[in-house]
JSON list of C-alpha atoms in Angstrom, two decimals:
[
{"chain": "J", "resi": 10, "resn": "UNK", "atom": "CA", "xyz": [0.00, 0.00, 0.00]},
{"chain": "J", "resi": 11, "resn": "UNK", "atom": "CA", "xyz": [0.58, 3.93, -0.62]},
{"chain": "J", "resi": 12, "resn": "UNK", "atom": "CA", "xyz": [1.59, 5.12, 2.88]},
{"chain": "J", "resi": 13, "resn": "UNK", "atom": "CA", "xyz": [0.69, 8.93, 3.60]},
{"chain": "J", "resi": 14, "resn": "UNK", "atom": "CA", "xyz": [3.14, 11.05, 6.19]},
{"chain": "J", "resi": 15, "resn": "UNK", "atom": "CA", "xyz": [0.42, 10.66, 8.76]},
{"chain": "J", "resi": 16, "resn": "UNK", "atom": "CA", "xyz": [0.70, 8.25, 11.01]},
{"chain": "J", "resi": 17, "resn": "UNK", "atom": "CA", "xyz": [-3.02, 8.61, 11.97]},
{"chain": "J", "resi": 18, "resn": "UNK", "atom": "CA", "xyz": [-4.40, 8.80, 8.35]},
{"chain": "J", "resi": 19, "resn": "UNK", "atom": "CA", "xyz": [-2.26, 5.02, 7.88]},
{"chain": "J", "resi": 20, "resn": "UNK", "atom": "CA", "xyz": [-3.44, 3.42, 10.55]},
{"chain": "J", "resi": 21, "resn": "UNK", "atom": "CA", "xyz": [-7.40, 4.68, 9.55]},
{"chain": "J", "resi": 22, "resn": "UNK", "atom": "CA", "xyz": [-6.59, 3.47, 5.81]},
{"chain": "J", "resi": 23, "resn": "UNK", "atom": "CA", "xyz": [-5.26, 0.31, 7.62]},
{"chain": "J", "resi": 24, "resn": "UNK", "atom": "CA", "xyz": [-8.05, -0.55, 9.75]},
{"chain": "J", "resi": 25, "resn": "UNK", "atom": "CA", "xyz": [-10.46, -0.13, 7.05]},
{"chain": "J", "resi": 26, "resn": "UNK", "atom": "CA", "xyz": [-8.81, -2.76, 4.88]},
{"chain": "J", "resi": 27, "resn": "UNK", "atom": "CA", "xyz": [-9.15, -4.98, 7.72]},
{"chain": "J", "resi": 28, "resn": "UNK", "atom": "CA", "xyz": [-6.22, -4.98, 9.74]},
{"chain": "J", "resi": 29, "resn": "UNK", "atom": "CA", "xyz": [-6.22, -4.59, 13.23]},
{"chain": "J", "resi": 30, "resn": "UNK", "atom": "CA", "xyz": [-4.03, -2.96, 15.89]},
{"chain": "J", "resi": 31, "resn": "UNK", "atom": "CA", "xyz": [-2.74, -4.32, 19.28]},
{"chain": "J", "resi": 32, "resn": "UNK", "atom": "CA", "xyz": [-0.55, -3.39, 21.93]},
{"chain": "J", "resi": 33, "resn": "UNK", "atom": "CA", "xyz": [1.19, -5.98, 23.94]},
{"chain": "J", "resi": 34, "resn": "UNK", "atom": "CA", "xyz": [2.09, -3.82, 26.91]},
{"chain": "J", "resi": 35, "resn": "UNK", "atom": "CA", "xyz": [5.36, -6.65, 27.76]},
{"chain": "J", "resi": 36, "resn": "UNK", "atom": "CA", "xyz": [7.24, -5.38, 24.82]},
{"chain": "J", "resi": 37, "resn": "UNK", "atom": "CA", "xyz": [6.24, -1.83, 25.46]},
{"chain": "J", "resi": 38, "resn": "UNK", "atom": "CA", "xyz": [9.78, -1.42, 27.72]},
{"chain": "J", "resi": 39, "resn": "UNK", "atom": "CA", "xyz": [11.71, -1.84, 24.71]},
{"chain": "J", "resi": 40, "resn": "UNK", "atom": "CA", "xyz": [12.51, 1.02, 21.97]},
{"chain": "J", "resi": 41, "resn": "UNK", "atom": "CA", "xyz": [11.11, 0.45, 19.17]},
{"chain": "J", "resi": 42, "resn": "UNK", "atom": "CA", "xyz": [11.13, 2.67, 16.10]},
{"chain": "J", "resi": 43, "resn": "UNK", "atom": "CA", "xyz": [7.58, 1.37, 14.64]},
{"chain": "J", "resi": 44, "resn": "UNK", "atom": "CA", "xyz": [4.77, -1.58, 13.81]},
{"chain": "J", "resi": 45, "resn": "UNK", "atom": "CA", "xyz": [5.05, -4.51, 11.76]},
{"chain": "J", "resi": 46, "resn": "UNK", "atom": "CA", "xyz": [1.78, -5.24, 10.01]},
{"chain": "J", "resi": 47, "resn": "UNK", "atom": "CA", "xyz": [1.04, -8.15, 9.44]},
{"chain": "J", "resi": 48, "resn": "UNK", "atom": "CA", "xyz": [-2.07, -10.40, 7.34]},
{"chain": "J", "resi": 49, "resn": "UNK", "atom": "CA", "xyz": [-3.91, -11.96, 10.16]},
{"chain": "J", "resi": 50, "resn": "UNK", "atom": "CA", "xyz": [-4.68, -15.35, 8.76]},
{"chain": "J", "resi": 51, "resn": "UNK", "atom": "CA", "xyz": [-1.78, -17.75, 9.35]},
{"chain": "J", "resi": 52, "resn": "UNK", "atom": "CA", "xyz": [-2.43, -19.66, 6.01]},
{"chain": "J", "resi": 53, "resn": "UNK", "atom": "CA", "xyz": [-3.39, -16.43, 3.81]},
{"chain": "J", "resi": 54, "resn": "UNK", "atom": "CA", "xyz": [0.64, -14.97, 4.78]},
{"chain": "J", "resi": 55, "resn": "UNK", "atom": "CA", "xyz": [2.32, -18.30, 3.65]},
{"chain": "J", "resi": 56, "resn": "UNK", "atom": "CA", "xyz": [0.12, -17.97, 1.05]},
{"chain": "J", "resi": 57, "resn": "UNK", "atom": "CA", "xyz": [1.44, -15.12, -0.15]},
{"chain": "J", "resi": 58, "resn": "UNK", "atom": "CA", "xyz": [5.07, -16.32, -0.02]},
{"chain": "J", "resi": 59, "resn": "UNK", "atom": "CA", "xyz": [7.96, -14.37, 0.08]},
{"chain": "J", "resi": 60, "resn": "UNK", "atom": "CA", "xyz": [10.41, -12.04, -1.37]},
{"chain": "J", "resi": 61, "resn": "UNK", "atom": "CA", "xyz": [14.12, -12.43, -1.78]},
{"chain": "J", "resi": 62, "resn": "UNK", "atom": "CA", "xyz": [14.12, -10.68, 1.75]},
{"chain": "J", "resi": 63, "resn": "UNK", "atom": "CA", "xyz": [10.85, -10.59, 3.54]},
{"chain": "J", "resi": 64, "resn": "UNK", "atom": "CA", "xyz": [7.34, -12.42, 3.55]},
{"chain": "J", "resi": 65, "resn": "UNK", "atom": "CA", "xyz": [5.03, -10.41, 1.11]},
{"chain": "J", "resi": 66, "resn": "UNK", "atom": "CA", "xyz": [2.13, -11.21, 4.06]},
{"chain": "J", "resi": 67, "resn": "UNK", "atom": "CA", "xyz": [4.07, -8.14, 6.61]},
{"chain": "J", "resi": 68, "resn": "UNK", "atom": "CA", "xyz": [5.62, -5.09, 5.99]},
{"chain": "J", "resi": 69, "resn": "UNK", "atom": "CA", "xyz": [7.09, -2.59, 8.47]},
{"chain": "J", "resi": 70, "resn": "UNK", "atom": "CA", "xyz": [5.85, 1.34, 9.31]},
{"chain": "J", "resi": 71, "resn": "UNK", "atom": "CA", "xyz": [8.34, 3.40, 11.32]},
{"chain": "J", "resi": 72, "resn": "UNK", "atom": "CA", "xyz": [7.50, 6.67, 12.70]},
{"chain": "J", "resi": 73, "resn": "UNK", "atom": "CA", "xyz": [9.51, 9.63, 12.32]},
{"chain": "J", "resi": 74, "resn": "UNK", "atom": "CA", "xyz": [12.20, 10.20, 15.36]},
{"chain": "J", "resi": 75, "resn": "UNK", "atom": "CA", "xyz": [13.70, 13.69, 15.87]},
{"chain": "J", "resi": 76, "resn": "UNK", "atom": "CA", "xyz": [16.65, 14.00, 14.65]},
{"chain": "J", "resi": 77, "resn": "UNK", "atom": "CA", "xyz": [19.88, 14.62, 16.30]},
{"chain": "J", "resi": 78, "resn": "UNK", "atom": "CA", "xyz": [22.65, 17.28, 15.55]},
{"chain": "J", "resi": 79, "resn": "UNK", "atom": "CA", "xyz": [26.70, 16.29, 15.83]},
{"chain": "J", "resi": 80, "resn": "UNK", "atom": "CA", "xyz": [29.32, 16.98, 13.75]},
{"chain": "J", "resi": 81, "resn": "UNK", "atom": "CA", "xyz": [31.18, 15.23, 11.34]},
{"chain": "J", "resi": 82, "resn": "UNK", "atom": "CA", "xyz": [35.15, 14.52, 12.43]},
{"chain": "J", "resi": 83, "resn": "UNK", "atom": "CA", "xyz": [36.28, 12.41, 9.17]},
{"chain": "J", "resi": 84, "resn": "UNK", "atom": "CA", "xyz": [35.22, 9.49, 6.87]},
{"chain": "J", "resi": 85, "resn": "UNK", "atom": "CA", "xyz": [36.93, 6.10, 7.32]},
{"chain": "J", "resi": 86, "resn": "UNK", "atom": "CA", "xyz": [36.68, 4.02, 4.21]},
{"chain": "J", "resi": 87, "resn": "UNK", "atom": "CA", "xyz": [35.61, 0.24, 5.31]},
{"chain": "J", "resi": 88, "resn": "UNK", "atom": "CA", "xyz": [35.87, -3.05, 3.33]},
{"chain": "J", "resi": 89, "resn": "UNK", "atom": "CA", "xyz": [33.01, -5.03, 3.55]},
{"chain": "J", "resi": 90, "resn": "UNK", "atom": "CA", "xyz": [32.53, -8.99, 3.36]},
{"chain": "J", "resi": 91, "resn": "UNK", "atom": "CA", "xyz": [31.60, -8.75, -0.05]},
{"chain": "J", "resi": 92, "resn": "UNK", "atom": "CA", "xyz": [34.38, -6.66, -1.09]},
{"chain": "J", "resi": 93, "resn": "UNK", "atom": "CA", "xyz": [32.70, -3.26, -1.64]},
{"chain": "J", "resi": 94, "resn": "UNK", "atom": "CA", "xyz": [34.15, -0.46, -0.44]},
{"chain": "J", "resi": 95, "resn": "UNK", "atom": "CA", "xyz": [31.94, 2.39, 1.91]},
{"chain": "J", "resi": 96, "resn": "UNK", "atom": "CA", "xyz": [32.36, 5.36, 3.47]},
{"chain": "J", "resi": 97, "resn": "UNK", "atom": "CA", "xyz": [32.09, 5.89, 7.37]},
{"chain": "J", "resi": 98, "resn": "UNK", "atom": "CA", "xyz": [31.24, 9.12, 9.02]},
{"chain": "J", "resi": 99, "resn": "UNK", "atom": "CA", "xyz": [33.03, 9.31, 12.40]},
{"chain": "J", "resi": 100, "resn": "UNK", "atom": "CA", "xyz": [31.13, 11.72, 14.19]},
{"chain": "J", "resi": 101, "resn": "UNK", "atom": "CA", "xyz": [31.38, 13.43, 17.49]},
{"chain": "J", "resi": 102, "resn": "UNK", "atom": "CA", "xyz": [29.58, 11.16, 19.81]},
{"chain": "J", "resi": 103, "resn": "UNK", "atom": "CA", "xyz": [25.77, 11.89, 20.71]},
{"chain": "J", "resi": 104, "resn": "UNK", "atom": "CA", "xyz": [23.10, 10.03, 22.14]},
{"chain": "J", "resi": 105, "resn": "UNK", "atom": "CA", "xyz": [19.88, 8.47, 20.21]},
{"chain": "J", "resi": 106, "resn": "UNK", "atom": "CA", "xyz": [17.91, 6.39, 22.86]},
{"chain": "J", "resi": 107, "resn": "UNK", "atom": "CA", "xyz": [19.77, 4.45, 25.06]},
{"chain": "J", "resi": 108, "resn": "UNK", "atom": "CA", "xyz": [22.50, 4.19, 22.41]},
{"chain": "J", "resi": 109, "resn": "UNK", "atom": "CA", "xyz": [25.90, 6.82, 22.24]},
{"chain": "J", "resi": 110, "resn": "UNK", "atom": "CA", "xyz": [26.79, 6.77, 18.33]},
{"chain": "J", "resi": 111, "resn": "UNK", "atom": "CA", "xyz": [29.87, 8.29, 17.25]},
{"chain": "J", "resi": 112, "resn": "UNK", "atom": "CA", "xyz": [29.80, 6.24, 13.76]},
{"chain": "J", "resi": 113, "resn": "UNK", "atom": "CA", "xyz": [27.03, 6.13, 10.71]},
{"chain": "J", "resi": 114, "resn": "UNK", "atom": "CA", "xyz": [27.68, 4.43, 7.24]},
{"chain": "J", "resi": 115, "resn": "UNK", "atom": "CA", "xyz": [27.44, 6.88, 4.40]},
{"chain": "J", "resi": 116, "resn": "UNK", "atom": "CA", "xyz": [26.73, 4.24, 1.98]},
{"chain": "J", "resi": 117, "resn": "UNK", "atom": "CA", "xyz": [28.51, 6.26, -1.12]},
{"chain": "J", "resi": 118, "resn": "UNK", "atom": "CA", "xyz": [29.58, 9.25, -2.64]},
{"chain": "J", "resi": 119, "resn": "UNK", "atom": "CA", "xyz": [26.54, 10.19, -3.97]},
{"chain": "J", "resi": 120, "resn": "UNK", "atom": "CA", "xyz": [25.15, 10.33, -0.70]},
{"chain": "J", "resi": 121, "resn": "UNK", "atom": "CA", "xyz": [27.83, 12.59, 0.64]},
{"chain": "J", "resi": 122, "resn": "UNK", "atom": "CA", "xyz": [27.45, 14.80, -2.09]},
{"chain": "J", "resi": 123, "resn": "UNK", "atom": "CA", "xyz": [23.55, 14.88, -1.66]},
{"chain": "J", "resi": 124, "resn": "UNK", "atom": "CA", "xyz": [23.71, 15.96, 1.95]},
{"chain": "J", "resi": 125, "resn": "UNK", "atom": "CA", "xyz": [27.19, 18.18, 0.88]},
{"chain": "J", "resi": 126, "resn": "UNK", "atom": "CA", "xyz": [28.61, 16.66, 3.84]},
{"chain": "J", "resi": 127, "resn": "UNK", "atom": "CA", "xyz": [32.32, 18.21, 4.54]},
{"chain": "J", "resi": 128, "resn": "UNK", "atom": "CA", "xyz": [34.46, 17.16, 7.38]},
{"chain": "J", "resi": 129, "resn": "UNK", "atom": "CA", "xyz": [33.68, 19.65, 10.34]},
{"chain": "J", "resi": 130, "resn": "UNK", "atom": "CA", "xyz": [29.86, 20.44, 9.62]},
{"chain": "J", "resi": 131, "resn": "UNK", "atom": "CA", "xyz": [27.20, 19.61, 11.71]}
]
């Protein structure tokens, strides 16, 4: 499905197609960045099969976080199993959630150059 940038207005388009939301309060202590939604009827998801990646029956809606303002100390260049070569942003360490980050993959140059990231800016 289309998803709008409301929240509200997705989970009213949701519920009309038949899909319902719960809240198990148990997992409620743990950050979480969204919902999975998934088809209700065990046999209609296998049903639908899967993807090269994930089960066509489920698909994931994260909310928006706030985002979080550091600034950029250098790019590392990492080797990954596969061979491929990416860029890391070393960053002056900050806190999102519970979590102190002081490193974020940049994925390539285009993506530098699309956010005009320069070593030093915020």
């Amino acid at each position: 499905p289309c998803l709008s940038d409301s929240w509200v207005e997705d989970m009213k388009a949701l519920s009309q197609k038949g899909f319902e939301s719960i809240t198990l309060s148990d997992y409620s202590k743990f950050p979480n960045d969204g919902k999975v939604v998934r088809v209700d009827s065990n046999s209609k998801f296998e049903s639908l099969g899967y993807t090269s990646h994930h089960p066509r029956g489920a698909f994931a809606l994260k909310t928006r976080q706030a985002g979080v303002v550091t600034e950029l100390l250098d790019v590392e260049w990492q080797v990954g199993k596969s061979g491929a070569v990416s860029p890391v942003a070393i960053l002056s360490p900050c806190i999102i959630g519970d979590a102190i980050v002081s490193r974020a993959t940049l994925h390539n140059i285009g993506y530098i150059e699309a956010l005009d990231l320069k070593i030093g800016c915020d």
